[in-house]
Amino acid sequence: MKPVTKVSERAVAIDQINVNTDQIFPARFLKNPRSVGYEQFLFHDLRYDESGAKREQFPLNKEAYSDAAIIVSDQNFGCGSSREGAVYALVDAGFRCLIAPSFGDIFAANCVKNGLLTVVLPADVCAELRQQITDSNGAPISVDLPAQTVEAPSGEKHHFDIDPFAKECLTKGLDEIGLTLTHADKIDGFEENWRAKTPWLEANV
Amino acid sequence: MTRQQTLFDKIWESHTILEQPDGDTLLYVDRLLTQENSFHAFDNLRRDGHKVRNPGQVFNFSDHYVATRQDGAKPDPAIAKMVEIIRADAEQYGTRLFGPDDPDRGILHVVGPEQGITQPGLIIAGADSHTSTHGALGAFGFGVGSSETAHIMATQSIWRKRPKTMRITIDGKLGYGVSAKDIILAIIGKIGAGGAVGHVIEYAGSTIADMTVEQRMTVCNMSIEAGARAGLVSPDAKTIDYVKGRPYAPSAESLDKAVAFWLALATDDGATFDRDITLDAASVVPMASWGNSPEDVSPIDGTVPDPASETSDFRRKKMERALDYMGLKAGMKLTDIPIDQVFIGSCTNGRIEDLRAAADVVRGRTIKIPGMVVPGSRNVKRQAEAEGLDQVFIQAGLEWHDAGCSMCVAINGDNVAKGKRCASTSNRNFEGRQGRGSRTHLVSPMMAAAAAITGHLTDVRELGEEGRS
């Protein structure tokens, strides 16, 4: 996993609430292995019409945002299915950071595991950022994870909160399984006690 | 005096392996449920050389891609391959598979409770967002992505920050034709698709107490559609009766010990929640969705809302977009919406009680539009056949399928064609959810059955005895 520290990149606004993982990654593409490159499926049905032609009005199809690495959207981004393919598609398409007032819980957890930073900012700040991006045709936004700040195209800085563990994993690009296994003795101890307390649980498995 | 605790507090605290100073908690996971899309998780294990720590605590299901048609038609090779991949993965790691030929197979959220894999007080993680279903039995069930699936397989644990708690108290008697599905749709309509983000919901009140365990599963199933991390119901005598005697449930001498443990899990009187919401069950009527989010629902006796009456610009645009996609006009009566086909099934409404409710509506009648009935598991299928429900559906003109997710997630080959409108007992009405360009109206099993009879969205309470032979 690629570490994330500072991301200073062009941004694109997706002006919708409740953007769901079916939209980010339509289910029918799930049977593909990651090796095919998931960027081709990102927002597929919003980006392309039935004939495969690009829908020009969709922001990701506009020239100004072709190299965007940050998305600013509205509340509940990534709601719906637990499919991690939605995150793979964003990562494979070069996105490093998502900014919204709130995220779907499972989606946000999936993002951390794949080096994609999710930044929660108030709804009015997100609306202002989207406006600035649209007005400037994709002005860059600077996200500083160690400092926990977002610098808007206007130059205004906004602080964001982030879970310290997620911050550590993201900034170091850590393998979480390896990290957890350093606590193997505690897991073993817990399991022994838990099994003694609930002996009926393991009888049939 | 000890602090009064919620069911959630008790499960959280009893599963805490360690807690970091900043609140990150390593939780023990009792059961992991996977499905065909979990192949990325198995690939991660192989890539990094990790073992499955406790294979006996991992259960794999072919449900999303498995064929449900019984006409002998061969599935698309790419779809068949997905069913094969999970078989090979399950076998390599020595974990239990409910595979295509298993007499007990079905949707992970139907089979888990049915087999007694789901028990009160457990932490159950599933590679599917509707793992919230298992909360109906007093377990903390939540969905995870592929990376966390791999993490749980390798470590039997997961990192979480403690969520907030929300209690939704529902009191009163359900009216005729009103079901658990209508209750949860009404709740999501009220609090919004993001209304419970960051929270675990506990459902309480006399309506929930009166519900069967299967009805509670329908309510908990759709908690995720309100943005919640999980849904829960405190274990009671009904929960115990439901779990007892199932294949993975404790028996004989260990049962008494388990029952005492389960009953002690219920939320203590006086325990407090971060948020409290109430709903009067008597005010709820059969519901139907008109838009592309489960929050876009209205009572069936209502009309398609008018974006012009929406004061927020943003919400107006969202509503306009939904009406455009759904091909609907503001102000039209919901009961005037024509339907092309129906789907009865899914982890929301594919249980035996759902099929009985739908069969009661179609019995002795003939459908006007095509539809399929897909049991949630093969046990449900066998039970339905023993009760003659399959014949009720077939005689009315509906297709009777084998078990699976089928047309809810629409990746096994069963889907809704572009522009077609489906009255569906499933959980998501997103754009393209049931097939590219498909239009989904979320309804209860009785309401889907009523739509099949009339060919349009119909208030099942007004169907009367008309058309019965």
XYZ file of C-alpha atoms in Angstrom:
674
model
C 0.000 0.000 0.000
C 1.295 3.407 -1.043
C 1.699 5.763 1.959
C -0.318 8.978 1.968
C 1.129 12.130 3.475
C 0.538 15.239 1.392
C -1.731 15.230 -1.616
C -1.702 18.366 -3.714
C -3.716 17.553 -6.783
C -6.462 18.647 -9.105
C -9.925 18.030 -7.683
C -13.295 17.166 -9.172
C -16.720 17.892 -7.672
C -19.453 15.261 -7.618
C -22.478 17.233 -6.610
C -24.716 14.436 -5.290
C -25.734 13.021 -1.943
C -25.823 9.269 -1.244
C -23.401 8.331 -4.047
C -23.526 4.548 -3.698
C -21.040 1.797 -4.429
C -23.283 0.444 -7.235
C -22.749 3.764 -8.999
C -19.024 3.784 -8.285
C -18.643 0.190 -9.458
C -21.616 -1.528 -11.139
C -22.123 -5.067 -9.846
C -21.838 -6.783 -13.213
C -18.099 -5.994 -13.350
C -17.372 -7.684 -10.020
C -16.385 -10.944 -11.641
C -13.247 -9.397 -13.118
C -9.870 -9.958 -11.465
C -8.161 -6.793 -10.232
C -5.389 -7.338 -12.780
C -7.606 -6.101 -15.625
C -7.369 -2.570 -14.149
C -10.480 -1.474 -12.302
C -10.270 2.150 -13.478
C -12.218 1.187 -16.606
C -15.258 0.360 -14.421
C -15.193 3.498 -12.252
C -18.609 5.232 -12.381
C -19.113 3.202 -15.549
C -22.813 3.755 -16.121
C -22.580 7.438 -15.259
C -19.569 7.929 -17.546
C -20.805 5.956 -20.553
C -24.194 5.567 -22.192
C -25.623 2.305 -23.521
C -23.667 2.584 -26.775
C -20.417 3.067 -24.855
C -20.173 6.758 -25.737
C -18.940 9.158 -23.071
C -21.564 11.258 -21.321
C -19.928 14.659 -21.619
C -21.844 16.175 -18.718
C -20.428 13.773 -16.143
C -17.582 15.644 -14.381
C -15.010 12.842 -14.648
C -15.402 12.952 -18.430
C -14.495 16.616 -18.683
C -11.006 17.395 -19.916
C -10.348 19.733 -16.982
C -10.688 16.853 -14.508
C -9.021 14.064 -16.468
C -6.074 13.906 -14.067
C -8.002 14.712 -10.878
C -6.842 12.792 -7.805
C -9.280 14.271 -5.276
C -13.087 14.054 -5.224
C -15.264 16.434 -3.269
C -18.813 15.195 -2.856
C -21.759 15.438 -0.483
C -23.102 13.424 2.444
C -23.097 9.641 2.702
C -20.585 9.094 -0.129
C -19.980 5.366 -0.704
C -23.186 4.117 0.883
C -24.655 0.756 -0.074
C -22.909 -2.508 -0.808
C -19.698 -3.568 0.962
C -17.941 -4.176 -2.374
C -14.302 -3.159 -2.086
C -14.140 -3.075 -5.887
C -15.532 0.458 -5.620
C -12.400 1.493 -3.731
C -10.100 -0.467 -6.069
C -11.638 1.389 -9.017
C -10.988 4.778 -7.406
C -7.413 3.812 -6.494
C -6.707 2.326 -9.922
C -7.997 5.538 -11.519
C -5.440 7.513 -9.496
C -7.601 8.970 -6.744
C -5.750 9.595 -3.467
C -8.259 11.501 -1.371
C -12.040 11.875 -1.021
C -13.674 14.793 0.785
C -17.315 14.724 1.931
C -19.466 15.567 4.968
C -19.914 11.827 5.687
C -19.094 8.445 4.188
C -20.703 5.022 4.128
C -19.115 3.144 7.049
C -17.944 0.017 5.237
C -16.706 2.060 2.299
C -14.640 4.331 4.578
C -13.067 1.287 6.255
C -12.261 -0.158 2.822
C -10.597 3.131 1.783
C -8.127 3.066 4.697
C -7.041 -0.462 3.733
C -6.199 0.695 0.241
C -4.383 3.946 0.909
C -7.296 6.158 -0.050
C -7.731 9.016 2.413
C -11.280 10.002 3.370
C -11.584 13.508 4.811
C -14.750 14.568 6.605
C -15.489 18.308 6.461
C -18.722 20.136 7.297
C -21.400 20.168 4.592
C -21.095 23.924 3.990
C -17.299 23.673 3.595
C -17.734 20.813 1.099
C -20.318 22.850 -0.830
C -17.920 25.796 -0.947
C -15.072 23.547 -2.139
C -17.255 22.079 -4.891
C -18.193 25.582 -5.995
C -14.555 26.689 -6.125
C -13.527 23.581 -8.066
C -16.304 24.057 -10.595
C -15.662 27.792 -10.962
C -11.954 27.211 -11.531
C -12.326 24.094 -13.703
C -10.399 21.856 -11.365
C -8.090 24.033 -9.290
C -5.873 21.908 -7.061
C -6.603 21.224 -3.422
C -3.827 20.493 -0.935
C -4.469 17.882 1.703
C -1.852 17.532 4.413
C -2.507 14.355 6.392
C 0.186 14.809 9.084
C -1.072 18.360 9.736
C -4.724 17.323 9.197
C -5.520 20.290 6.982
C -7.213 20.878 3.648
C -6.217 23.992 1.713
C -8.993 25.165 -0.588
C -8.269 26.686 -4.008
C -9.093 30.033 -2.349
C -6.192 29.499 0.054
C -8.455 29.021 3.053
C -7.345 26.202 5.358
C -9.695 23.774 7.063
C -8.735 21.401 9.857
C -10.090 17.840 9.760
C -10.226 15.103 12.364
C -9.046 11.611 11.629
C -8.866 8.426 13.617
C -5.200 8.164 14.799
C -4.924 4.503 13.856
C -6.193 5.178 10.333
C -3.757 8.085 10.134
C -0.864 5.882 11.163
C -1.788 3.133 8.695
C -2.192 5.634 5.866
C 0.962 7.667 6.506
C 3.115 4.564 6.895
C 1.387 2.436 4.272
C 1.152 -0.348 6.869
C 0.058 -3.907 6.367
C -2.662 -4.119 8.968
C -2.661 -7.902 9.288
C 1.036 -7.843 10.163
C 0.410 -5.095 12.694
C -2.452 -6.963 14.347
C -0.429 -10.163 14.511
C 2.044 -8.367 16.772
C -0.804 -8.684 19.320
C -1.156 -12.443 18.707
C -0.543 -13.261 22.377
C -3.438 -11.030 23.426
C -5.720 -12.628 20.826
C -4.704 -16.085 22.058
C -5.373 -15.114 25.671
C -8.712 -13.565 24.853
C -9.777 -16.589 22.851
C -8.921 -19.002 25.636
C -11.022 -17.044 28.147
C -13.880 -16.546 25.720
C -14.038 -20.254 24.908
C -14.096 -21.087 28.600
C -16.992 -18.674 29.064
C -18.970 -19.828 26.000
C -18.093 -23.530 25.681
C -21.158 -24.236 23.528
C -19.836 -22.047 20.719
C -16.990 -24.191 19.505
C -18.655 -27.552 20.067
C -20.007 -27.670 16.528
C -17.379 -25.852 14.510
C -24.822 -0.300 41.732
C -23.551 -1.372 38.351
C -24.100 0.826 35.350
C -27.085 -0.041 33.181
C -25.831 -1.330 29.864
C -27.285 -1.711 26.425
C -27.097 -4.986 24.528
C -24.513 -3.301 22.339
C -22.370 -2.271 25.346
C -22.391 -5.863 26.585
C -21.343 -7.349 23.253
C -18.684 -4.698 22.683
C -17.132 -5.054 26.114
C -17.200 -8.844 26.108
C -15.377 -8.915 22.744
C -12.667 -6.345 23.447
C -9.234 -7.909 23.089
C -7.412 -4.638 23.606
C -8.113 -0.950 23.422
C -5.615 1.699 22.357
C -5.499 5.014 24.233
C -7.158 6.737 21.264
C -10.140 4.386 21.397
C -9.242 1.988 18.611
C -10.408 -1.385 19.770
C -9.397 -4.838 18.618
C -12.581 -6.928 18.729
C -12.850 -10.695 18.628
C -14.937 -11.956 15.699
C -16.890 -15.157 16.355
C -18.153 -15.865 12.869
C -17.109 -14.749 9.414
C -19.466 -15.217 6.464
C -18.127 -14.897 2.931
C -19.610 -15.119 -0.564
C -18.327 -15.381 -4.125
C -17.056 -11.789 -4.235
C -14.699 -12.615 -1.346
C -12.150 -13.936 -3.852
C -10.067 -10.784 -3.359
C -9.763 -11.637 0.351
C -8.519 -15.157 -0.350
C -6.128 -13.709 -2.959
C -4.731 -11.366 -0.272
C -4.134 -14.286 2.106
C -2.300 -16.234 -0.579
C -0.273 -13.214 -1.661
C 0.924 -12.497 1.871
C 1.233 -16.111 2.993
C -1.283 -15.889 5.843
C -3.195 -18.845 7.239
C -6.850 -18.912 8.231
C -6.553 -18.833 12.015
C -9.762 -20.721 12.902
C -11.239 -22.384 9.796
C -14.205 -23.643 11.859
C -15.370 -20.058 12.367
C -15.478 -19.201 8.665
C -18.551 -20.043 6.566
C -18.664 -19.572 2.796
C -21.773 -19.289 0.676
C -22.520 -19.466 -3.025
C -25.439 -17.086 -3.193
C -24.677 -13.977 -5.254
C -23.765 -15.782 -8.490
C -25.425 -19.150 -8.067
C -28.026 -20.057 -10.699
C -31.610 -20.078 -9.411
C -33.438 -20.995 -12.622
C -34.675 -24.550 -12.652
C -35.131 -24.859 -16.402
C -31.704 -26.433 -16.887
C -30.340 -23.391 -18.744
C -26.546 -23.175 -18.470
C -25.226 -20.030 -16.781
C -22.759 -17.680 -18.433
C -19.248 -19.211 -18.029
C -17.959 -16.096 -16.219
C -20.784 -16.442 -13.671
C -20.226 -20.188 -13.265
C -16.534 -19.457 -12.675
C -17.344 -17.272 -9.639
C -19.176 -20.177 -8.023
C -16.191 -22.413 -8.764
C -13.670 -19.920 -7.297
C -15.294 -19.845 -3.867
C -15.470 -23.634 -3.826
C -11.745 -23.857 -4.519
C -10.927 -21.136 -1.948
C -13.107 -22.694 0.749
C -11.519 -26.078 0.121
C -7.935 -24.817 0.140
C -8.410 -23.181 3.538
C -10.517 -25.972 5.042
C -13.581 -23.819 5.687
C -17.252 -24.824 5.505
C -18.891 -24.113 2.163
C -22.614 -23.966 1.502
C -21.961 -24.651 -2.182
C -24.243 -25.051 -5.189
C -25.051 -28.684 -4.477
C -25.498 -28.298 -0.734
C -29.046 -29.146 0.400
C -28.798 -26.333 2.970
C -27.372 -23.602 0.770
C -28.888 -20.171 0.312
C -28.285 -16.494 1.006
C -25.718 -16.002 3.780
C -28.120 -13.905 5.869
C -30.863 -16.506 5.592
C -28.698 -19.596 6.132
C -26.671 -18.183 9.066
C -29.680 -17.839 11.384
C -31.353 -20.940 9.936
C -28.358 -23.155 10.742
C -27.816 -21.674 14.198
C -24.494 -20.202 13.064
C -25.991 -16.897 14.212
C -26.495 -16.787 17.979
C -27.146 -14.011 20.485
C -24.153 -12.117 21.823
C -21.801 -12.976 18.970
C -19.845 -10.700 16.706
C -20.571 -11.735 13.142
C -18.761 -10.123 10.239
C -19.958 -10.749 6.723
C -18.621 -9.887 3.300
C -21.927 -8.226 2.516
C -23.486 -5.024 3.816
C -26.729 -6.748 4.865
C -24.899 -8.621 7.626
C -26.885 -6.208 9.803
C -29.659 -8.830 9.452
C -28.100 -11.024 12.154
C -28.761 -8.323 14.755
C -32.340 -9.585 14.918
C -30.977 -12.435 17.049
C -29.069 -10.135 19.359
C -25.721 -10.523 17.589
C -23.560 -7.579 16.489
C -23.470 -8.224 12.753
C -21.813 -5.909 10.279
C -20.545 -5.900 6.714
C -16.874 -5.756 5.772
C -14.914 -5.365 2.546
C -12.352 -7.789 1.148
C -9.351 -6.425 3.093
C -11.162 -6.765 6.408
C -12.399 -10.210 5.401
C -8.773 -11.237 4.923
C -7.831 -9.576 8.235
C -10.486 -11.532 10.109
C -9.504 -14.811 8.487
C -5.873 -14.268 9.485
C -6.393 -12.822 12.982
C -9.987 -13.646 14.108
C -10.288 -9.989 15.009
C -11.076 -6.567 13.634
C -10.199 -2.964 14.559
C -13.129 -0.704 15.271
C -13.862 2.557 17.020
C -16.868 2.383 19.274
C -19.924 3.629 17.392
C -22.703 5.683 18.919
C -25.987 4.058 19.814
C -29.475 4.935 18.643
C -32.708 3.439 19.926
C -35.714 3.355 17.650
C -38.785 2.585 19.714
C -41.793 1.371 17.766
C -45.023 0.942 19.668
C -48.480 -0.093 18.591
C -50.164 -2.742 16.491
C -49.488 -3.156 12.797
C -52.582 -2.695 10.679
C -53.838 -5.252 8.159
C -51.527 -5.433 5.154
C -48.704 -3.611 6.978
C -45.483 -5.593 7.427
C -42.008 -5.350 8.924
C -40.795 -4.116 5.517
C -43.190 -1.159 5.675
C -41.935 -0.319 9.170
C -38.294 -0.171 8.098
C -39.104 1.722 4.886
C -41.077 4.235 6.972
C -38.115 4.615 9.345
C -35.651 5.209 6.494
C -38.097 7.650 4.914
C -38.204 9.502 8.225
C -34.501 9.612 9.191
C -32.968 9.453 5.688
C -30.448 7.168 3.976
C -27.678 8.776 6.034
C -29.785 9.199 9.150
C -27.997 6.627 11.288
C -24.401 7.046 10.013
C -21.940 6.249 12.811
C -24.596 4.575 14.956
C -25.717 1.099 15.870
C -29.503 0.984 16.059
C -31.374 -1.035 18.670
C -35.021 -1.586 17.786
C -37.315 -1.643 20.806
C -40.961 -1.193 21.767
C -44.104 -3.292 21.717
C -44.227 -3.627 17.915
C -40.770 -5.215 17.853
C -41.637 -7.402 20.857
C -44.719 -8.622 18.978
C -42.775 -9.336 15.786
C -41.522 -12.805 14.929
C -37.767 -13.280 14.683
C -38.057 -13.398 10.876
C -39.851 -10.042 10.844
C -37.127 -8.590 13.058
C -34.583 -9.824 10.527
C -36.313 -7.801 7.802
C -36.084 -4.679 9.968
C -32.435 -5.226 10.930
C -31.534 -6.179 7.355
C -32.281 -2.697 6.060
C -30.551 -0.835 8.919
C -27.604 -0.424 6.579
C -29.881 1.493 4.180
C -30.249 4.132 6.902
C -26.447 4.325 7.111
C -26.268 2.387 10.401
C -23.320 0.161 11.279
C -25.703 -2.509 12.528
C -29.225 -3.157 13.751
C -29.991 -5.022 16.961
C -32.899 -6.479 18.900
C -32.419 -7.595 22.524
C -32.783 -11.362 22.909
C -36.065 -12.562 24.413
C -37.990 -15.837 24.685
C -38.754 -15.731 20.936
C -35.059 -15.459 20.137
C -34.256 -18.460 22.306
C -37.048 -20.519 20.737
C -35.775 -19.598 17.296
C -32.168 -20.643 17.937
C -32.867 -23.867 19.850
C -32.548 -27.098 17.937
C -30.720 -25.683 14.913
C -27.697 -27.599 13.586
C -24.966 -25.297 14.995
C -26.904 -24.332 18.130
C -25.961 -25.717 21.531
C -27.945 -28.662 22.818
C -28.394 -30.763 25.937
C -26.376 -29.658 28.923
C -24.750 -26.679 27.237
C -28.097 -25.231 26.150
C -29.162 -24.137 29.645
C -25.875 -22.346 30.142
C -26.195 -20.667 26.745
C -29.793 -19.595 27.356
C -28.881 -17.945 30.661
C -26.050 -16.123 28.883
C -28.303 -15.029 26.016
C -31.109 -13.680 28.191
C -28.645 -11.671 30.295
C -27.592 -9.802 27.149
C -30.823 -7.809 26.795
C -30.534 -4.049 27.283
C -30.931 -3.177 30.967
C -33.883 -1.052 32.053
C -32.668 2.505 32.325
C -29.741 2.117 29.925
C -29.304 5.217 27.787
C -28.625 5.733 24.095
C -26.937 8.590 22.260
C -30.106 9.161 20.233
C -33.714 8.136 20.692
C -36.349 8.049 17.970
C -39.924 6.865 18.190
C -42.420 5.612 15.637
C -46.105 4.860 16.045
C -46.750 1.588 14.218
C -50.429 2.439 13.837
C -49.464 5.416 11.657
C -47.623 3.217 9.145
C -49.421 2.018 6.007
C -48.026 -0.127 3.156
C -45.120 1.726 1.550
C -43.555 1.907 -1.909
C -40.450 3.665 -3.158
C -40.569 6.063 -6.101
C -36.916 7.189 -6.356
C -33.395 5.770 -6.323
C -32.636 5.761 -2.621
C -34.474 3.761 0.037
C -35.310 7.120 1.651
C -37.420 7.954 -1.412
C -40.540 6.223 -0.125
C -44.167 7.214 0.334
C -47.293 5.607 1.744
C -49.027 3.670 -1.046
C -52.105 5.904 -0.770
C -49.907 8.935 -1.535
C -48.526 10.545 -4.653
C -45.142 10.957 -6.315
C -43.741 14.069 -4.594
C -43.291 17.290 -6.523
C -39.706 18.573 -6.729
C -41.126 22.112 -7.052
C -42.324 21.897 -3.454
C -38.792 21.125 -2.236
C -37.120 24.191 -0.741
C -33.528 22.946 -0.883
C -32.030 23.356 -4.358
C -29.925 20.349 -3.850
C -32.770 18.072 -2.790
C -34.908 19.344 -5.638
C -32.247 18.406 -8.148
C -31.839 14.969 -6.587
C -35.603 14.438 -6.783
C -35.783 15.637 -10.390
C -32.990 13.274 -11.325
C -34.781 10.362 -9.617
C -38.104 11.083 -11.323
C -36.327 11.356 -14.662
C -34.526 8.024 -14.171
C -37.679 6.355 -12.887
C -39.838 7.821 -15.671
C -42.398 9.234 -13.223
C -44.405 12.466 -13.077
C -44.771 14.538 -9.940
C -48.226 14.349 -8.400
C -49.259 11.048 -9.933
C -50.844 8.524 -7.585
C -48.440 5.756 -6.607
C -51.195 3.263 -7.397
C -51.231 4.538 -10.998
C -47.629 3.435 -11.579
C -47.684 0.502 -14.028
C -45.346 -2.400 -13.222
C -43.709 -4.758 -15.748
C -42.574 -7.545 -13.459
C -42.174 -8.543 -9.817
C -39.385 -10.089 -7.760
C -40.161 -11.816 -4.464
C -37.065 -12.944 -2.572
C -33.687 -11.595 -1.267
C -32.108 -11.499 2.201
C -34.713 -8.908 3.135
C -37.828 -10.868 2.209
C -36.905 -14.399 1.102
C -37.881 -16.227 4.300
C -40.749 -18.667 4.745
C -43.018 -16.086 6.400
C -42.445 -13.709 3.473
C -43.399 -16.413 0.991
C -46.494 -17.317 3.020
C -47.577 -13.670 3.061
C -47.098 -13.334 -0.705
C -48.833 -16.662 -1.370
C -51.875 -15.558 0.658
C -52.310 -12.644 -1.733
C -51.895 -14.575 -4.996
C -53.792 -17.723 -3.918
C -56.618 -18.413 -6.350
C -55.720 -15.473 -8.565
C -53.918 -15.016 -11.875
C -51.048 -12.593 -12.341
C -51.127 -9.925 -15.056
C -47.356 -9.437 -15.298
C -44.450 -11.886 -15.063
C -42.551 -12.426 -11.859
C -40.255 -14.747 -10.015
C -40.300 -16.106 -6.494
C -36.833 -16.983 -5.192
C -36.600 -18.616 -1.766
C -33.809 -17.347 0.475
C -32.480 -20.852 1.106
C -33.124 -24.438 0.124
C -34.625 -25.028 3.556
C -37.109 -22.245 2.859
C -37.743 -23.810 -0.547
C -38.413 -27.256 0.920
C -40.680 -25.810 3.603
C -42.618 -23.785 1.019
C -43.038 -26.872 -1.157
C -44.213 -28.922 1.824
C -46.854 -26.270 2.450
C -47.840 -26.151 -1.231
C -46.822 -22.510 -1.637
C -44.824 -23.284 -4.773
C -48.022 -24.559 -6.404
C -49.900 -21.423 -5.352
C -47.268 -19.287 -7.096
C -47.007 -21.521 -10.158
C -50.798 -21.743 -10.598
C -50.997 -17.947 -10.429
C -48.375 -17.775 -13.195
C -45.216 -16.886 -11.260
C -41.834 -18.583 -11.757
C -40.623 -20.748 -8.863
C -36.839 -20.721 -8.468
C -34.061 -22.391 -6.519
C -32.432 -20.412 -3.655
C -30.074 -17.428 -4.107
C -29.709 -13.651 -4.229
C -30.914 -13.629 -7.832
C -32.596 -10.450 -9.033
C -31.814 -8.394 -5.933
C -28.171 -7.839 -6.862
C -28.760 -9.036 -10.448
C -25.409 -10.663 -11.143
C -26.388 -14.328 -11.551
C -28.066 -13.687 -14.903
C -31.514 -12.825 -13.486
C -32.145 -9.138 -14.072
C -34.597 -6.434 -15.048
C -34.300 -5.097 -18.592
C -33.531 -1.457 -19.342
C -36.487 0.834 -18.723
C -38.568 -1.970 -17.211
C -40.209 -1.411 -13.884
C -40.013 -4.032 -11.141
C -41.929 -4.198 -7.862
C -39.290 -5.822 -5.722
C -39.114 -7.130 -2.161
C -35.362 -6.491 -2.125
C -33.477 -3.725 -0.347
C -32.017 -1.338 -2.916
C -33.625 0.801 -5.573
C -30.364 2.365 -6.762
C -29.966 3.313 -10.417
C -29.079 0.132 -12.280
C -29.282 -2.065 -9.193
C -31.459 -4.750 -10.822
C -29.785 -4.366 -14.212
C -28.581 -1.405 -16.248
C -31.432 1.087 -16.720
C -33.765 -0.995 -14.526
C -36.379 0.743 -12.371
C -37.010 -0.704 -8.926
C -39.918 -0.019 -6.570
C -39.224 -1.378 -3.092
C -42.253 -3.006 -1.497
C -43.238 -5.760 0.944
C -43.991 -9.331 -0.213
C -47.751 -8.711 0.057
C -47.428 -5.527 -1.970
C -45.286 -7.225 -4.643
C -47.875 -9.980 -4.896
C -50.663 -7.387 -5.202
C -48.756 -5.622 -8.008
C -48.383 -8.942 -9.824
C -52.155 -9.424 -9.701
C -53.103 -5.960 -10.959
C -50.091 -4.934 -13.066
C -49.612 -1.682 -11.171
C -48.567 -0.606 -7.676
C -51.538 -1.533 -5.530
C -52.633 -0.974 -1.976
C -52.885 -4.576 -0.831
C -55.466 -3.522 1.762
C -57.859 -2.641 -1.060
C -57.379 -5.749 -3.161
C -60.306 -7.467 -1.429
C -61.434 -10.816 -2.733
C -61.586 -9.657 -6.348
C -60.158 -12.100 -8.849
C -60.007 -15.067 -6.512
C -61.229 -18.216 -8.203
